[in-house]
CSV table of C-alpha atoms in Angstrom, one decimal:
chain,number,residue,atom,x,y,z
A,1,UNK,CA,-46.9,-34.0,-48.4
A,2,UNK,CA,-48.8,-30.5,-49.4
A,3,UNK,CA,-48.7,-29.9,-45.4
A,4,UNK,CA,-44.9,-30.7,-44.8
A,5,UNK,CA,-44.1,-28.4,-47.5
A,6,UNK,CA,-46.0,-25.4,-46.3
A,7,UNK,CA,-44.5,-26.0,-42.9
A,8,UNK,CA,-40.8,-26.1,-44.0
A,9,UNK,CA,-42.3,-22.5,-46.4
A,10,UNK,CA,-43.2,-21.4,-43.0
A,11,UNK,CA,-40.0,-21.9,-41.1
A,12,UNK,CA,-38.5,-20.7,-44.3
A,13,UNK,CA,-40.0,-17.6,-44.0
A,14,UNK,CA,-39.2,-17.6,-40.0
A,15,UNK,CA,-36.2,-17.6,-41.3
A,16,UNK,CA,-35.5,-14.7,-43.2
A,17,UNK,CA,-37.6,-12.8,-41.3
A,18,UNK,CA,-34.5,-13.5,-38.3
A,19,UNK,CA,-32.3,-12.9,-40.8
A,20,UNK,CA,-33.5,-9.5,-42.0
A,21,UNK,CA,-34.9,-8.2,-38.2
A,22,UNK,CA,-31.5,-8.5,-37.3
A,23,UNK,CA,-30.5,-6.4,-40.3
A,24,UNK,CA,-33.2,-3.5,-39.8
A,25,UNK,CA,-32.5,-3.2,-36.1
A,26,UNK,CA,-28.5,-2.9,-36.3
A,27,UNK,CA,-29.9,-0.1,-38.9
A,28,UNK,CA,-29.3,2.8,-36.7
A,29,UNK,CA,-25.6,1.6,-34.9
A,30,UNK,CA,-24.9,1.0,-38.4
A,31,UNK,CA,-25.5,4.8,-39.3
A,32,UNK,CA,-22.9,5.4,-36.3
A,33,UNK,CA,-20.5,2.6,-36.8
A,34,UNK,CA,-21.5,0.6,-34.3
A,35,UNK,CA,-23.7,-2.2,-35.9
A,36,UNK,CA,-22.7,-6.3,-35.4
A,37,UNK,CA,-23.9,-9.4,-36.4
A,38,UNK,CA,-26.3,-10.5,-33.5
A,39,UNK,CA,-27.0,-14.2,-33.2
A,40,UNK,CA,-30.5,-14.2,-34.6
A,41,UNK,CA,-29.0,-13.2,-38.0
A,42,UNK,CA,-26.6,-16.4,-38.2
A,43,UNK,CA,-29.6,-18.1,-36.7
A,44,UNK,CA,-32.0,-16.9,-39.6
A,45,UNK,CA,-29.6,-17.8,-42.4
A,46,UNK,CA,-28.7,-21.7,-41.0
A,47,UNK,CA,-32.5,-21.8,-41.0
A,48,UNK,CA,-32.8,-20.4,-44.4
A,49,UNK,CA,-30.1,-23.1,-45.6
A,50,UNK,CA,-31.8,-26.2,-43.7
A,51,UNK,CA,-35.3,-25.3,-44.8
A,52,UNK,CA,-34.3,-24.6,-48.3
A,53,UNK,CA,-32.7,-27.7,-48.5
A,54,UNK,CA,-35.8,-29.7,-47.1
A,55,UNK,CA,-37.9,-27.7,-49.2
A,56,UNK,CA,-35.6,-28.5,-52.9
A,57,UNK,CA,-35.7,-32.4,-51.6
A,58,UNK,CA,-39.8,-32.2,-50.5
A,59,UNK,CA,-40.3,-30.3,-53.6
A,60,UNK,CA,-38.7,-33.1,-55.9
A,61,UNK,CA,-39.8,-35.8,-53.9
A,62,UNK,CA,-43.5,-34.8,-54.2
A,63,UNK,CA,-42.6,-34.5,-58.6
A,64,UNK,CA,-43.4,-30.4,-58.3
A,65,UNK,CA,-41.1,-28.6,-60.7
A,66,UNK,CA,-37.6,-27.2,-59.2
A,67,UNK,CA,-36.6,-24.0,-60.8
A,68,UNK,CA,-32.5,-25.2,-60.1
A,69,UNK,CA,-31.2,-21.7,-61.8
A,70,UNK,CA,-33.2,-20.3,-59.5
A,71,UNK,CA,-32.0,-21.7,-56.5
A,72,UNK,CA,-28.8,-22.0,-57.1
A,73,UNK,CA,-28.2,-18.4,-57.4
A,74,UNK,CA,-30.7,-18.3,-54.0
A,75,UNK,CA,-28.2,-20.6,-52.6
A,76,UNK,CA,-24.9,-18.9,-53.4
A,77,UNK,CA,-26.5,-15.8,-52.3
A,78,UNK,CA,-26.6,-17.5,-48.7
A,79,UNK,CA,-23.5,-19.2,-48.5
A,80,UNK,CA,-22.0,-15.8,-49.0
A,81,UNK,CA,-24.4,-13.9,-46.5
A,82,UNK,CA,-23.7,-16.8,-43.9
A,83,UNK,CA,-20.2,-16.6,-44.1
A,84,UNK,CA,-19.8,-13.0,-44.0
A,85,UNK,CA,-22.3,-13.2,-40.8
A,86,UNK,CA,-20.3,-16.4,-39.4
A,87,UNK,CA,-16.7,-14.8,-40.1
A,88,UNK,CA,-17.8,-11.8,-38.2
A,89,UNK,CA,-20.1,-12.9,-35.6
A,90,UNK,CA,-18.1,-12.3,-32.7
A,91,UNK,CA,-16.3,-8.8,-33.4
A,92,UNK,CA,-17.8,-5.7,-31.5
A,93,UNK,CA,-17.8,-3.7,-35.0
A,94,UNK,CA,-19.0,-4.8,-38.6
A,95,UNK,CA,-17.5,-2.7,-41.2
A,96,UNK,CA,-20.2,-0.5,-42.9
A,97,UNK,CA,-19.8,-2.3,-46.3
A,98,UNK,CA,-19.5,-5.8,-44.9
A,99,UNK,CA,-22.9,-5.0,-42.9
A,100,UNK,CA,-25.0,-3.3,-46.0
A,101,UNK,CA,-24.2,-6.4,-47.9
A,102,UNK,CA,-25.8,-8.7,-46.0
A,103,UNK,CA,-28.7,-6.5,-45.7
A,104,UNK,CA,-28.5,-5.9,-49.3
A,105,UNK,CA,-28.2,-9.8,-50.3
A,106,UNK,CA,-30.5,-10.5,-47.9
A,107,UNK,CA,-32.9,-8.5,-49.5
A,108,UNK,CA,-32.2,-9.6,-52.8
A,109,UNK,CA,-33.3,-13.1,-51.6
A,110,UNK,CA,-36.2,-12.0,-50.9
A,111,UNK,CA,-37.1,-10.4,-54.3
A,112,UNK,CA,-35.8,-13.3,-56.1
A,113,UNK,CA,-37.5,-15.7,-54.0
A,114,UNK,CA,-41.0,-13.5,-54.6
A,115,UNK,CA,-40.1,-12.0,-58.6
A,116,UNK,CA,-39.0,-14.6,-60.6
A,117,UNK,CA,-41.3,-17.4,-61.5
């Protein structure tokens, strides 16, 4: 089970990591109004969702201790990211704000994810 767990942590990771590359290199249209939501992005959060969901079920099924405060704010953290990215995936300009907040959410995932224990 140890093994399944670290593999869905791994594609977990994948992940964010689509999520958040896609943020960092929009970075620069962003600064001139041109960023957008590129497909890896909404493909990094659906991961984020499915993994985390296999991960809570592994997790419980395997009688390890599930922080569910913790996730749930991880997981309404998502749902908004992913429809903010979803809404907007096909318009040729993201507004500013709508585009820092998934970067900033995103990253706040990540700290939350790593900080609280």
């Amino acid at each position: 089970m140890d093994v399944l767990i670290h593999l869905f942590v791994g594609l977990h990771i994948i992940g964010i990591a689509a999520l958040l590359g896609g943020f960092l290199t929009q970075m620069k249209a962003m600064g001139q109004g041109t960023a957008r939501f590129v497909p890896g992005m909404l493909h990094g959060a659906l991961t984020m969702l499915v993994t985390g969901v296999a991960l809570v079920g592994l997790n419980q099924a395997d009688n390890h201790h599930i922080n569910t405060l913790k996730i749930g704010v991880k997981l309404a953290l998502l749902i908004v990211i992913l429809g903010l990215v979803y809404v907007k995936r096909d318009e040729e300009k993201i507004d500013k704000g709508a585009f820092g907040v998934v970067g900033l959410l995103t990253m706040t995932n990540i700290f939350i994810a790593v900080l609280w224990t």
